[in-house]
Tab-separated table of C-alpha atoms in Angstrom:
chain	number	residue	atom	x	y	z
A	1	MET	CA	-201.432	186.180	-69.727
A	2	LEU	CA	-200.775	182.203	-69.414
A	3	ALA	CA	-198.747	179.998	-71.789
A	4	LYS	CA	-197.821	176.200	-71.750
A	5	VAL	CA	-195.296	174.446	-73.490
A	6	TYR	CA	-194.231	170.343	-73.261
A	7	SER	CA	-190.872	169.638	-72.539
A	8	SER	CA	-188.952	166.656	-70.657
A	9	SER	CA	-186.313	165.920	-68.377
A	10	LEU	CA	-184.345	162.906	-66.848
A	11	LEU	CA	-184.751	160.881	-64.193
A	12	GLY	CA	-181.665	157.859	-64.134
A	13	ILE	CA	-181.926	157.146	-67.554
A	14	ASP	CA	-186.029	157.606	-68.087
A	15	ALA	CA	-187.565	160.681	-69.257
A	16	TYR	CA	-190.462	161.875	-67.917
A	17	THR	CA	-192.915	164.889	-69.509
A	18	VAL	CA	-192.239	168.510	-68.084
A	19	GLU	CA	-194.894	171.348	-68.381
A	20	VAL	CA	-193.707	174.293	-68.603
A	21	GLU	CA	-196.183	177.121	-67.486
A	22	VAL	CA	-195.295	181.012	-68.160
A	23	ASP	CA	-197.219	183.436	-66.346
A	24	LEU	CA	-196.889	187.368	-67.192
A	25	ALA	CA	-198.366	189.472	-64.686
A	26	ARG	CA	-198.314	193.079	-63.824
A	27	GLY	CA	-195.501	194.682	-61.427
A	28	LEU	CA	-192.211	195.143	-61.262
A	29	PRO	CA	-190.198	193.470	-63.696
A	30	ARG	CA	-188.972	190.165	-62.326
A	31	PHE	CA	-187.993	186.570	-63.891
A	32	ASN	CA	-188.732	183.980	-61.355
A	33	ILE	CA	-188.334	179.944	-62.280
A	34	VAL	CA	-190.080	177.282	-59.309
A	35	GLY	CA	-190.617	173.944	-59.506
A	36	LEU	CA	-187.230	172.605	-57.894
A	37	PRO	CA	-184.734	173.836	-60.714
A	38	ASP	CA	-181.228	173.040	-60.342
A	39	VAL	CA	-178.662	175.393	-60.695
A	40	ALA	CA	-178.308	175.101	-64.506
A	41	VAL	CA	-182.001	175.669	-64.938
A	42	LYS	CA	-182.055	178.810	-62.847
A	43	GLU	CA	-179.225	180.023	-65.071
A	44	ALA	CA	-181.322	179.816	-67.863
A	45	ARG	CA	-182.984	183.105	-67.112
A	46	GLU	CA	-179.804	185.125	-67.981
A	47	ARG	CA	-179.468	182.749	-71.363
A	48	VAL	CA	-183.216	182.805	-72.411
A	49	THR	CA	-183.197	186.727	-71.887
A	50	SER	CA	-180.516	187.676	-73.787
A	51	ALA	CA	-181.346	184.743	-76.392
A	52	ILE	CA	-184.765	186.540	-77.188
A	53	LYS	CA	-183.307	190.094	-77.399
A	54	ASN	CA	-180.517	189.194	-80.039
A	55	SER	CA	-183.194	187.164	-81.588
A	56	GLN	CA	-185.092	190.510	-82.828
A	57	PHE	CA	-188.238	189.411	-80.302
A	58	ASP	CA	-189.503	191.920	-77.764
A	59	PHE	CA	-188.664	190.582	-74.327
A	60	PRO	CA	-191.649	191.514	-71.876
A	61	LEU	CA	-191.043	194.118	-68.999
A	62	ARG	CA	-193.444	192.355	-66.463
A	63	ARG	CA	-193.208	189.962	-63.519
A	64	ILE	CA	-192.325	186.708	-65.166
A	65	THR	CA	-193.360	183.157	-63.403
A	66	VAL	CA	-191.951	179.710	-64.927
A	67	ASN	CA	-193.790	177.192	-63.354
A	68	LEU	CA	-192.022	173.349	-64.198
A	69	ALA	CA	-194.378	170.462	-63.482
A	70	PRO	CA	-194.257	168.540	-61.580
A	71	ALA	CA	-192.934	170.822	-59.015
A	72	ASP	CA	-191.971	167.894	-56.463
A	73	ILE	CA	-189.123	166.477	-59.284
A	74	LYS	CA	-185.878	168.114	-59.084
A	75	LYS	CA	-185.177	169.515	-62.842
A	76	GLU	CA	-181.408	169.133	-64.208
A	77	GLY	CA	-179.528	170.597	-67.119
A	78	SER	CA	-179.820	173.477	-69.654
A	79	SER	CA	-182.554	171.505	-72.292
A	80	LEU	CA	-185.525	173.361	-70.730
A	81	ASP	CA	-184.113	176.833	-72.163
A	82	LEU	CA	-185.170	176.611	-75.712
A	83	PRO	CA	-189.304	176.022	-74.122
A	84	ILE	CA	-188.879	178.642	-71.383
A	85	ALA	CA	-188.059	181.168	-74.256
A	86	LEU	CA	-191.043	179.714	-76.785
A	87	GLY	CA	-193.053	179.802	-73.666
A	88	ILE	CA	-192.438	183.394	-73.183
A	89	LEU	CA	-192.827	184.514	-76.377
A	90	LYS	CA	-196.608	182.556	-76.629
A	91	ALA	CA	-197.639	184.527	-73.456
A	92	THR	CA	-196.679	187.780	-75.203
A	93	GLY	CA	-198.603	186.743	-78.339
A	94	ALA	CA	-195.776	186.076	-80.875
A	95	LEU	CA	-196.853	182.692	-80.890
A	96	LYS	CA	-200.586	181.513	-81.260
A	97	LYS	CA	-201.885	179.508	-78.711
A	98	ASP	CA	-202.927	176.455	-80.541
A	99	GLU	CA	-199.015	176.087	-82.017
A	100	LEU	CA	-197.087	174.231	-79.354
A	101	PRO	CA	-199.675	171.349	-77.824
A	102	ASN	CA	-198.112	168.749	-80.204
A	103	TYR	CA	-194.627	169.187	-79.392
A	104	SER	CA	-192.103	168.456	-77.013
A	105	ILE	CA	-189.570	171.027	-77.041
A	106	LEU	CA	-185.852	170.961	-75.769
A	107	GLY	CA	-182.755	173.047	-76.208
A	108	GLU	CA	-180.056	174.634	-74.615
A	109	LEU	CA	-179.821	178.310	-76.028
A	110	ALA	CA	-176.680	180.494	-76.472
A	111	LEU	CA	-176.677	184.171	-75.972
A	112	ASP	CA	-177.112	184.791	-79.554
A	113	GLY	CA	-180.403	182.410	-79.918
A	114	SER	CA	-178.519	179.425	-81.416
A	115	VAL	CA	-179.553	175.939	-79.939
A	116	ARG	CA	-176.813	173.686	-78.778
A	117	ARG	CA	-176.942	169.811	-77.944
A	118	ILE	CA	-178.357	168.484	-74.836
A	119	ASN	CA	-177.663	164.925	-73.528
A	120	GLY	CA	-180.391	162.395	-73.284
A	121	ALA	CA	-182.273	162.712	-76.835
A	122	LEU	CA	-182.799	159.032	-77.047
A	123	PRO	CA	-184.700	158.578	-73.898
A	124	ILE	CA	-187.017	161.839	-74.290
A	125	ALA	CA	-187.687	160.307	-78.058
A	126	LEU	CA	-188.568	157.163	-76.292
A	127	LYS	CA	-190.688	158.533	-73.770
A	128	ALA	CA	-192.688	160.675	-76.312
A	129	LYS	CA	-193.311	157.476	-78.585
A	130	GLU	CA	-194.764	156.100	-74.891
A	131	GLU	CA	-197.303	158.813	-74.648
A	132	GLY	CA	-198.711	158.539	-77.883
A	133	GLY	CA	-195.921	160.017	-80.562
A	134	ARG	CA	-195.946	163.952	-79.693
A	135	SER	CA	-193.488	165.326	-82.291
A	136	LEU	CA	-189.960	166.655	-80.912
A	137	ILE	CA	-188.435	169.929	-81.547
A	138	LEU	CA	-184.765	169.663	-80.881
A	139	PRO	CA	-181.378	170.817	-81.450
A	140	GLU	CA	-180.020	169.912	-84.957
A	141	ALA	CA	-176.877	167.703	-83.383
A	142	ASN	CA	-179.605	165.732	-81.515
A	143	ALA	CA	-181.727	164.951	-84.453
A	144	ARG	CA	-179.776	161.825	-85.746
A	145	GLU	CA	-180.239	160.459	-82.026
A	146	ALA	CA	-183.714	160.902	-81.183
A	147	ALA	CA	-184.484	159.955	-84.635
A	148	VAL	CA	-183.510	156.061	-84.144
A	149	VAL	CA	-187.346	156.131	-82.773
A	150	ARG	CA	-189.128	156.021	-85.707
A	151	GLU	CA	-192.506	156.454	-84.589
A	152	VAL	CA	-191.802	159.862	-83.469
A	153	ASP	CA	-191.489	162.668	-85.937
A	154	VAL	CA	-188.195	164.808	-85.002
A	155	PHE	CA	-187.949	168.493	-86.249
A	156	PRO	CA	-184.244	169.568	-85.827
A	157	VAL	CA	-183.585	173.355	-85.374
A	158	LYS	CA	-180.669	175.636	-85.170
A	159	SER	CA	-181.977	178.891	-83.312
A	160	LEU	CA	-184.687	179.898	-81.648
A	161	THR	CA	-185.688	182.360	-84.652
A	162	GLN	CA	-186.035	179.270	-87.075
A	163	ALA	CA	-188.102	177.736	-84.405
A	164	VAL	CA	-190.357	180.433	-84.102
A	165	GLN	CA	-190.715	180.614	-87.675
A	166	PHE	CA	-191.476	176.659	-88.043
A	167	LEU	CA	-194.096	177.208	-85.282
A	168	ARG	CA	-195.588	179.804	-87.108
A	169	GLY	CA	-195.743	178.279	-90.303
A	170	GLU	CA	-193.445	180.520	-92.303
A	171	ILE	CA	-190.745	177.768	-93.086
A	172	SER	CA	-191.538	174.260	-93.195
A	173	LEU	CA	-189.243	171.565	-91.936
A	174	SER	CA	-188.970	168.043	-92.746
A	175	PRO	CA	-188.828	165.235	-90.046
A	176	TYR	CA	-185.307	163.651	-89.688
A	177	ARG	CA	-185.175	160.163	-90.793
A	178	CYS	CA	-182.656	157.760	-89.523
A	179	ASP	CA	-181.923	153.866	-91.085
A	180	LEU	CA	-181.506	151.996	-88.023
A	181	GLU	CA	-179.808	148.820	-90.122
A	182	GLU	CA	-177.334	151.424	-91.376
A	183	VAL	CA	-176.228	152.870	-88.201
A	184	LEU	CA	-175.892	149.808	-86.540
A	185	GLY	CA	-173.714	148.312	-89.912
A	186	GLU	CA	-171.418	151.637	-88.782
A	187	THR	CA	-171.103	151.389	-85.143
A	188	SER	CA	-171.006	147.530	-84.939
A	189	THR	CA	-166.933	147.311	-85.882
A	190	TYR	CA	-164.352	146.787	-84.108
A	191	GLU	CA	-160.343	147.750	-84.422
A	192	VAL	CA	-158.882	144.875	-82.704
A	193	ASP	CA	-158.906	141.323	-83.631
A	194	PHE	CA	-158.296	137.902	-81.771
A	195	SER	CA	-156.177	136.678	-85.099
A	196	GLU	CA	-153.399	139.593	-83.698
A	197	VAL	CA	-152.210	137.861	-80.616
A	198	LYS	CA	-149.444	135.303	-81.054
A	199	GLY	CA	-149.562	132.218	-78.792
A	200	GLN	CA	-151.678	132.067	-75.690
A	201	GLU	CA	-154.164	129.350	-76.925
A	202	TYR	CA	-154.889	128.416	-73.548
A	203	VAL	CA	-156.342	131.675	-72.717
A	204	LYS	CA	-157.937	132.038	-76.367
A	205	ARG	CA	-160.114	128.971	-75.507
A	206	ALA	CA	-160.760	130.253	-71.599
A	207	LEU	CA	-162.000	133.540	-73.239
A	208	GLU	CA	-163.950	131.625	-75.709
A	209	ILE	CA	-165.823	129.603	-72.934
A	210	ALA	CA	-166.158	132.820	-70.721
A	211	ALA	CA	-167.968	134.806	-73.771
A	212	ALA	CA	-169.955	131.772	-74.404
A	213	GLY	CA	-171.262	131.091	-71.242
A	214	ALA	CA	-171.039	134.908	-70.079
A	215	HIS	CA	-168.767	134.043	-67.188
A	216	ASN	CA	-166.690	136.601	-65.470
A	217	ILE	CA	-162.940	135.744	-65.279
A	218	LEU	CA	-159.872	136.460	-63.602
A	219	MET	CA	-156.404	136.339	-65.520
A	220	ILE	CA	-153.514	135.830	-63.406
A	221	GLY	CA	-150.107	136.357	-64.941
A	222	PRO	CA	-146.531	138.045	-64.882
A	223	PRO	CA	-146.227	141.377	-66.692
A	224	GLY	CA	-146.045	141.453	-70.257
A	225	ALA	CA	-147.886	138.316	-71.021
A	226	GLY	CA	-150.512	140.046	-72.946
A	227	LYS	CA	-153.487	140.065	-70.247
A	228	THR	CA	-154.691	143.552	-71.177
A	229	MET	CA	-154.090	142.777	-75.229
A	230	LEU	CA	-156.548	139.444	-74.584
A	231	ALA	CA	-159.122	141.247	-72.718
A	232	ARG	CA	-159.377	144.278	-74.854
A	233	ARG	CA	-160.158	141.694	-77.761
A	234	LEU	CA	-163.091	140.058	-75.787
A	235	PRO	CA	-166.034	141.890	-76.849
A	236	THR	CA	-165.281	140.962	-80.467
A	237	ILE	CA	-166.234	137.590	-79.756
A	238	LEU	CA	-169.241	138.204	-77.995
A	239	PRO	CA	-172.781	137.835	-79.500
A	240	ASP	CA	-173.569	141.159	-81.277
A	241	LEU	CA	-175.918	143.567	-79.620
A	242	THR	CA	-179.801	143.014	-80.170
A	243	LEU	CA	-181.814	146.363	-81.493
A	244	GLU	CA	-183.185	146.178	-77.638
A	245	GLU	CA	-179.635	145.891	-76.013
A	246	ALA	CA	-178.412	148.635	-78.189
A	247	ILE	CA	-180.515	151.051	-77.401
A	248	GLU	CA	-180.315	150.575	-73.882
A	249	THR	CA	-176.880	150.963	-74.052
A	250	THR	CA	-177.471	153.926	-75.985
A	251	LYS	CA	-179.804	155.361	-73.523
A	252	LEU	CA	-176.817	155.249	-70.596
A	253	TYR	CA	-174.191	156.982	-72.890
A	254	SER	CA	-176.662	159.632	-73.766
A	255	VAL	CA	-177.629	160.153	-70.131
A	256	ALA	CA	-173.809	160.358	-69.129
A	257	GLY	CA	-172.948	163.019	-72.426
A	258	LEU	CA	-170.762	160.228	-73.628
A	259	LEU	CA	-172.454	159.933	-77.079
A	260	GLY	CA	-170.248	161.157	-79.967
A	261	MET	CA	-171.866	164.074	-82.386
A	262	ASN	CA	-172.230	161.124	-85.269
A	263	GLN	CA	-173.203	158.454	-83.087
A	264	PRO	CA	-176.897	158.119	-82.893
A	265	LEU	CA	-176.447	154.321	-81.636
A	266	ILE	CA	-174.211	152.549	-79.915
A	267	GLY	CA	-173.924	149.045	-82.221
A	268	ALA	CA	-170.457	147.397	-80.404
A	269	ARG	CA	-170.451	146.121	-76.970
A	270	PRO	CA	-168.814	148.403	-74.736
A	271	PHE	CA	-165.230	148.169	-73.075
A	272	ARG	CA	-164.819	149.716	-69.766
A	273	SER	CA	-161.138	149.741	-68.542
A	274	PRO	CA	-161.302	152.190	-65.141
A	275	HIS	CA	-157.583	152.842	-63.782
A	276	HIS	CA	-157.170	151.354	-60.127
A	277	THR	CA	-157.586	154.758	-58.572
A	278	VAL	CA	-161.362	155.103	-59.626
A	279	SER	CA	-163.412	156.397	-56.331
A	280	GLU	CA	-166.120	154.453	-55.881
A	281	ALA	CA	-168.405	156.633	-56.818
A	282	GLY	CA	-166.995	156.823	-60.235
A	283	LEU	CA	-167.304	153.067	-60.423
A	284	VAL	CA	-170.883	152.686	-59.067
A	285	GLY	CA	-172.172	156.072	-60.442
A	286	GLY	CA	-173.486	158.924	-58.524
A	287	GLY	CA	-172.287	162.409	-57.295
A	288	ARG	CA	-174.497	165.436	-56.325
A	289	VAL	CA	-176.200	165.165	-59.716
A	290	PRO	CA	-176.504	161.177	-60.001
A	291	ARG	CA	-174.570	159.930	-63.313
A	292	PRO	CA	-173.660	156.467	-64.460
A	293	GLY	CA	-170.470	154.698	-63.059
A	294	GLU	CA	-168.102	152.453	-64.918
A	295	ILE	CA	-170.031	149.804	-64.179
A	296	SER	CA	-173.354	150.819	-65.637
A	297	LEU	CA	-171.375	152.156	-68.875
A	298	SER	CA	-169.980	148.349	-69.063
A	299	HIS	CA	-173.714	147.408	-69.478
A	300	ASN	CA	-174.551	144.440	-72.194
A	301	GLY	CA	-170.408	144.741	-72.392
A	302	VAL	CA	-167.632	144.195	-70.390
A	303	LEU	CA	-165.830	145.802	-67.405
A	304	PHE	CA	-161.749	145.177	-67.251
A	305	LEU	CA	-160.106	145.672	-64.239
A	306	ASP	CA	-156.534	145.722	-64.646
A	307	GLU	CA	-154.384	145.529	-61.659
A	308	LEU	CA	-157.455	144.085	-59.843
A	309	SER	CA	-155.248	143.634	-56.692
A	310	GLU	CA	-154.488	147.676	-56.714
A	311	PHE	CA	-157.916	149.061	-56.262
A	312	PRO	CA	-159.102	149.605	-52.785
A	313	ARG	CA	-160.865	147.301	-51.057
A	314	HIS	CA	-164.079	149.017	-50.667
A	315	VAL	CA	-164.250	150.063	-54.335
A	316	LEU	CA	-164.066	146.192	-55.159
A	317	GLU	CA	-166.766	145.352	-52.705
A	318	SER	CA	-169.197	147.846	-54.243
A	319	LEU	CA	-169.033	145.303	-57.294
A	320	ARG	CA	-170.942	142.544	-55.314
A	321	GLN	CA	-174.372	143.557	-55.702
A	322	PRO	CA	-174.376	144.469	-59.362
A	323	LEU	CA	-172.649	141.239	-59.951
A	324	GLU	CA	-175.418	139.640	-58.301
A	325	ASP	CA	-179.020	141.800	-59.355
A	326	GLY	CA	-177.787	143.172	-62.786
A	327	MET	CA	-178.483	146.723	-61.475
A	328	ILE	CA	-176.876	149.571	-59.406
A	329	THR	CA	-179.101	151.887	-57.234
A	330	VAL	CA	-177.583	155.250	-56.092
A	331	SER	CA	-179.428	156.692	-53.427
A	332	ARG	CA	-179.498	160.543	-52.628
A	333	THR	CA	-181.447	163.075	-50.548
A	334	LEU	CA	-184.074	164.093	-53.216
A	335	THR	CA	-184.231	161.114	-55.315
A	336	SER	CA	-183.243	157.242	-55.795
A	337	VAL	CA	-181.800	156.260	-59.166
A	338	THR	CA	-181.347	152.716	-60.610
A	339	TYR	CA	-179.402	152.129	-63.382
A	340	PRO	CA	-178.777	148.789	-65.533
A	341	ALA	CA	-175.779	147.015	-64.641
A	342	ARG	CA	-175.540	143.473	-66.371
A	343	PHE	CA	-171.982	143.212	-67.756
A	344	MET	CA	-168.988	140.752	-67.908
A	345	LEU	CA	-166.295	140.943	-65.333
A	346	VAL	CA	-162.939	140.318	-66.565
A	347	GLY	CA	-159.980	140.927	-64.002
A	348	ALA	CA	-156.248	141.056	-64.626
A	349	MET	CA	-153.556	140.832	-61.913
A	350	ASN	CA	-150.129	139.770	-61.305
A	351	PRO	CA	-149.524	136.180	-58.975
A	352	CYS	CA	-147.337	138.284	-56.563
A	353	PRO	CA	-145.902	142.076	-55.567
A	354	CYS	CA	-142.941	141.310	-58.004
A	355	GLY	CA	-145.075	139.883	-60.402
A	356	TYR	CA	-143.298	136.567	-61.183
A	357	PHE	CA	-144.325	134.024	-59.066
A	358	GLY	CA	-144.967	130.777	-61.093
A	359	ASP	CA	-142.911	132.118	-64.040
A	360	ALA	CA	-140.755	129.893	-65.761
A	361	ARG	CA	-138.039	132.417	-66.794
A	362	ARG	CA	-137.570	134.446	-63.872
A	363	GLU	CA	-137.476	133.794	-59.931
A	364	CYS	CA	-139.900	135.088	-57.500
A	365	SER	CA	-138.311	137.201	-54.808
A	366	CYS	CA	-141.581	137.279	-52.836
A	367	THR	CA	-141.898	135.481	-49.381
A	368	PRO	CA	-145.308	133.160	-48.984
A	369	LEU	CA	-146.405	135.807	-46.629
A	370	GLU	CA	-146.115	138.559	-48.986
A	371	ILE	CA	-147.874	136.383	-51.802
A	372	GLN	CA	-150.623	135.797	-49.807
A	373	LYS	CA	-151.258	139.070	-48.381
A	374	HIS	CA	-151.130	140.016	-52.493
A	375	LEU	CA	-154.112	137.387	-53.421
A	376	ASN	CA	-155.895	138.249	-49.933
A	377	LYS	CA	-156.537	141.738	-51.522
A	378	ILE	CA	-159.352	140.122	-53.732
A	379	SER	CA	-162.158	138.905	-51.091
A	380	GLY	CA	-163.799	135.719	-50.865
A	381	PRO	CA	-167.451	137.010	-51.712
A	382	LEU	CA	-166.259	138.780	-54.499
A	383	LEU	CA	-164.216	136.098	-55.760
A	384	ASP	CA	-167.444	133.675	-55.427
A	385	ARG	CA	-168.662	135.848	-58.161
A	386	ILE	CA	-166.067	135.040	-60.451
A	387	ASP	CA	-166.578	131.628	-62.380
A	388	MET	CA	-162.964	131.213	-64.110
A	389	HIS	CA	-159.577	132.156	-62.876
A	390	ILE	CA	-156.313	131.042	-64.954
A	391	GLN	CA	-152.735	131.242	-64.973
A	392	VAL	CA	-151.241	133.448	-68.003
A	393	ALA	CA	-147.960	132.138	-68.829
A	394	ALA	CA	-145.333	134.570	-70.753
A	395	VAL	CA	-145.598	134.234	-74.295
A	396	ARG	CA	-142.926	131.866	-76.217
A	397	LYS	CA	-140.392	133.035	-78.157
A	398	GLU	CA	-141.422	131.022	-81.121
A	399	ASP	CA	-144.781	131.988	-80.909
A	400	LEU	CA	-143.565	135.623	-80.735
A	401	LEU	CA	-141.018	135.621	-83.842
A	402	GLY	CA	-143.555	133.313	-85.689
A	403	LYS	CA	-145.591	134.509	-88.843
A	404	GLY	CA	-148.598	132.559	-88.596
A	405	VAL	CA	-151.944	134.192	-88.150
A	406	GLY	CA	-154.248	133.064	-85.000
A	407	GLU	CA	-157.815	132.595	-85.718
A	408	SER	CA	-160.172	135.282	-86.480
A	409	SER	CA	-162.751	136.824	-83.983
A	410	LEU	CA	-165.349	136.264	-86.570
A	411	LYS	CA	-164.738	132.583	-86.455
A	412	ILE	CA	-164.414	132.253	-83.024
A	413	LYS	CA	-167.827	134.564	-82.467
A	414	GLU	CA	-169.740	132.049	-84.607
A	415	ARG	CA	-168.918	129.220	-82.112
A	416	VAL	CA	-169.935	131.732	-79.076
A	417	ASN	CA	-173.335	132.439	-80.915
A	418	GLU	CA	-174.446	128.762	-81.831
A	419	ALA	CA	-173.464	128.039	-77.887
A	420	ARG	CA	-175.813	131.102	-76.805
A	421	LYS	CA	-178.556	129.829	-78.830
A	422	ILE	CA	-178.540	126.325	-77.526
A	423	GLN	CA	-178.874	128.352	-73.755
A	424	LEU	CA	-181.622	130.524	-74.715
A	425	LYS	CA	-183.438	127.856	-76.179
A	426	ARG	CA	-182.872	125.536	-72.538
A	427	PHE	CA	-183.722	128.519	-70.395
A	428	GLN	CA	-186.832	129.730	-72.348
A	429	GLY	CA	-189.585	130.811	-69.932
A	430	ALA	CA	-187.021	130.850	-66.981
A	431	HIS	CA	-185.714	134.461	-66.952
A	432	LEU	CA	-182.255	133.251	-67.729
A	433	PHE	CA	-179.839	134.178	-70.658
A	434	SER	CA	-176.427	132.548	-70.090
A	435	ASN	CA	-174.889	129.452	-68.245
A	436	ALA	CA	-173.453	132.140	-65.771
A	437	GLN	CA	-176.775	132.872	-64.764
A	438	MET	CA	-177.697	129.398	-63.091
A	439	SER	CA	-178.610	129.111	-59.488
A	440	HIS	CA	-178.003	125.983	-57.933
A	441	ARG	CA	-181.188	124.813	-58.425
A	442	ASP	CA	-180.312	125.299	-62.263
A	443	ILE	CA	-177.198	123.648	-61.845
A	444	GLU	CA	-179.165	120.484	-60.368
A	445	LYS	CA	-181.454	120.667	-63.483
A	446	PHE	CA	-179.409	121.331	-66.476
A	447	SER	CA	-175.845	120.461	-65.396
A	448	LEU	CA	-175.613	117.145	-63.928
A	449	PRO	CA	-172.835	115.393	-65.318
A	450	GLN	CA	-172.814	111.801	-66.408
A	451	PRO	CA	-171.711	108.825	-63.924
A	452	GLU	CA	-167.929	108.627	-64.906
A	453	ALA	CA	-167.679	112.662	-64.919
A	454	LYS	CA	-169.149	112.535	-61.477
A	455	GLN	CA	-166.633	110.369	-60.526
A	456	LEU	CA	-163.980	112.197	-61.628
A	457	LEU	CA	-165.381	115.610	-59.846
A	458	ARG	CA	-165.922	113.855	-56.448
A	459	SER	CA	-161.912	112.836	-56.904
A	460	ALA	CA	-161.079	116.471	-57.553
A	461	ILE	CA	-162.950	117.554	-55.033
A	462	SER	CA	-161.154	115.063	-52.687
A	463	GLU	CA	-157.638	115.536	-54.008
A	464	LEU	CA	-157.492	119.229	-55.135
A	465	GLY	CA	-159.643	120.402	-51.885
A	466	LEU	CA	-162.492	122.422	-54.089
A	467	SER	CA	-164.834	123.958	-52.007
A	468	ALA	CA	-168.434	123.674	-52.556
A	469	ARG	CA	-168.490	127.235	-54.097
A	470	ALA	CA	-165.479	125.863	-56.453
A	471	TYR	CA	-167.964	122.692	-57.319
A	472	HIS	CA	-170.895	124.338	-58.783
A	473	ARG	CA	-168.573	126.795	-60.712
A	474	VAL	CA	-167.076	123.915	-62.014
A	475	LEU	CA	-170.577	122.481	-63.230
A	476	LYS	CA	-171.357	125.938	-64.919
A	477	ILE	CA	-168.306	125.850	-67.082
A	478	SER	CA	-168.782	122.252	-67.561
A	479	ARG	CA	-172.116	122.890	-69.017
A	480	THR	CA	-170.912	125.876	-71.512
A	481	ILE	CA	-167.873	123.611	-72.891
A	482	ALA	CA	-170.733	121.129	-73.871
A	483	ASP	CA	-172.807	123.746	-75.509
A	484	LEU	CA	-169.778	124.933	-77.426
A	485	GLU	CA	-169.408	120.963	-78.681
A	486	LYS	CA	-173.202	120.873	-78.988
A	487	GLU	CA	-173.430	117.929	-76.768
A	488	GLU	CA	-176.453	117.529	-74.333
A	489	LYS	CA	-174.712	115.806	-71.712
A	490	VAL	CA	-172.109	116.803	-69.354
A	491	LEU	CA	-169.223	114.427	-69.802
A	492	THR	CA	-165.776	113.616	-68.343
A	493	SER	CA	-163.879	115.400	-70.768
A	494	HIS	CA	-166.084	118.634	-70.387
A	495	ILE	CA	-165.274	118.420	-66.287
A	496	SER	CA	-161.758	117.685	-67.027
A	497	GLU	CA	-161.349	120.504	-68.746
A	498	ALA	CA	-163.508	123.320	-66.218
A	499	LEU	CA	-160.812	121.905	-63.560
A	500	GLN	CA	-158.337	123.565	-65.176
A	501	TYR	CA	-159.829	127.073	-64.966
A	502	ARG	CA	-160.112	127.132	-61.399
A	503	CYS	CA	-156.183	127.676	-60.366
A	504	LEU	CA	-157.212	129.745	-57.373
A	505	ASP	CA	-159.129	126.651	-55.779
A	506	ARG	CA	-155.721	124.796	-55.940
A	507	GLU	CA	-153.473	123.850	-52.864
A	508	LEU	CA	-150.329	125.496	-54.283
A	509	TRP	CA	-152.254	129.074	-54.623
A	510	ARG	CA	-154.018	128.371	-50.860
A	511	ARG	CA	-150.568	127.681	-49.609
């Protein structure tokens, strides 16, 4: 007897259809799974056998061959347990032949026949929609996540027995429905706010400009100045995720198994802050079975690297390609997987080994050579991809003890949203979404300053020793400042302020 059941598996953050073919033949009892199964798929033999027996179904004492097509792609994970079990039951005649073609079935089986949660339900539902809307039968714990795709009917099941009863028509199940607007409203809130930050108005202004233009930023200051506190509040002033961005971000977290049980959709911009001991594979992704790393998990959000100079140099260098291309490719022997990686990089570091170079309150104990070695841990090519670097001073006593409340994240976000709308309108048709993405040609087209402003920039290049790299970064920042002020032209005041956000280009730091 031959039976076929449709299912899905994951390759990167996308799903592909898997045909589970089950053949029962005469001979000594054996149970073989072919079609490049990994260890978890091979172990399905034991789970499926026990689940069928403990669900009070007859397990066939025959030679069972399960083929997973296409056979040239490695199958991973435990989501094929349920379709394999149903395929065996169909081959034995426990299910009719015409009951399964309209469903894509997934689920991990426990030994007692209950169905457990799987990873990647959202990309699987999107694949079902793409192929014409085949209905899904999957674990109850994944129903809300998959139901985000409204065009696909999702039928949640708790056990193998319930799935069989549903396919036989003995019980009826209603398609699970999910209110997208309600879900986005539940998940788009933040627990922190800029109004909680005392003082640091200069840094707040710099972060507002960085958010408005999607500029990468590096904060340099002594311990306790509030660099981490400020960075954690940056996502609260970034534009709200669009539905497309939310789905793309949720796919990454779903594949990585990081999606909460009651979190079908990620509505808040991600904030990832890996420790400086993170490995290169942990940052960019990889492993024996490629999984998204911290870079991809920061997609559409913020990647915060605290104590930037403490990260291994080869780990920091791995940031260069995704910062340039907005994606990261992980290559292995059998496959190559590409993950999206469009994020804002926010770095924080001390100005020297002791942390107090330039601090007005405490004296630095480091030699010039030690300071230079400390700063040189950040390579020129990586620094080239960071538009803004600012000095963060220690919080003043008056600000710390004051009772005043700072400006809220909501008010700052309103200005950021207006600036982003201006940029989207300006770059319409140019495949650009923010000022930070402008190339040299785009800068010449959209960011040329007025004659007086150009004279100021010329003087800055001469007196401050700005490089050509710094010149283009200043123009990008100036364009964003002008957008925040809803000014079409780049004026002297915009250039003047932009120069303040390039502290590492000044002679003091280079010396």
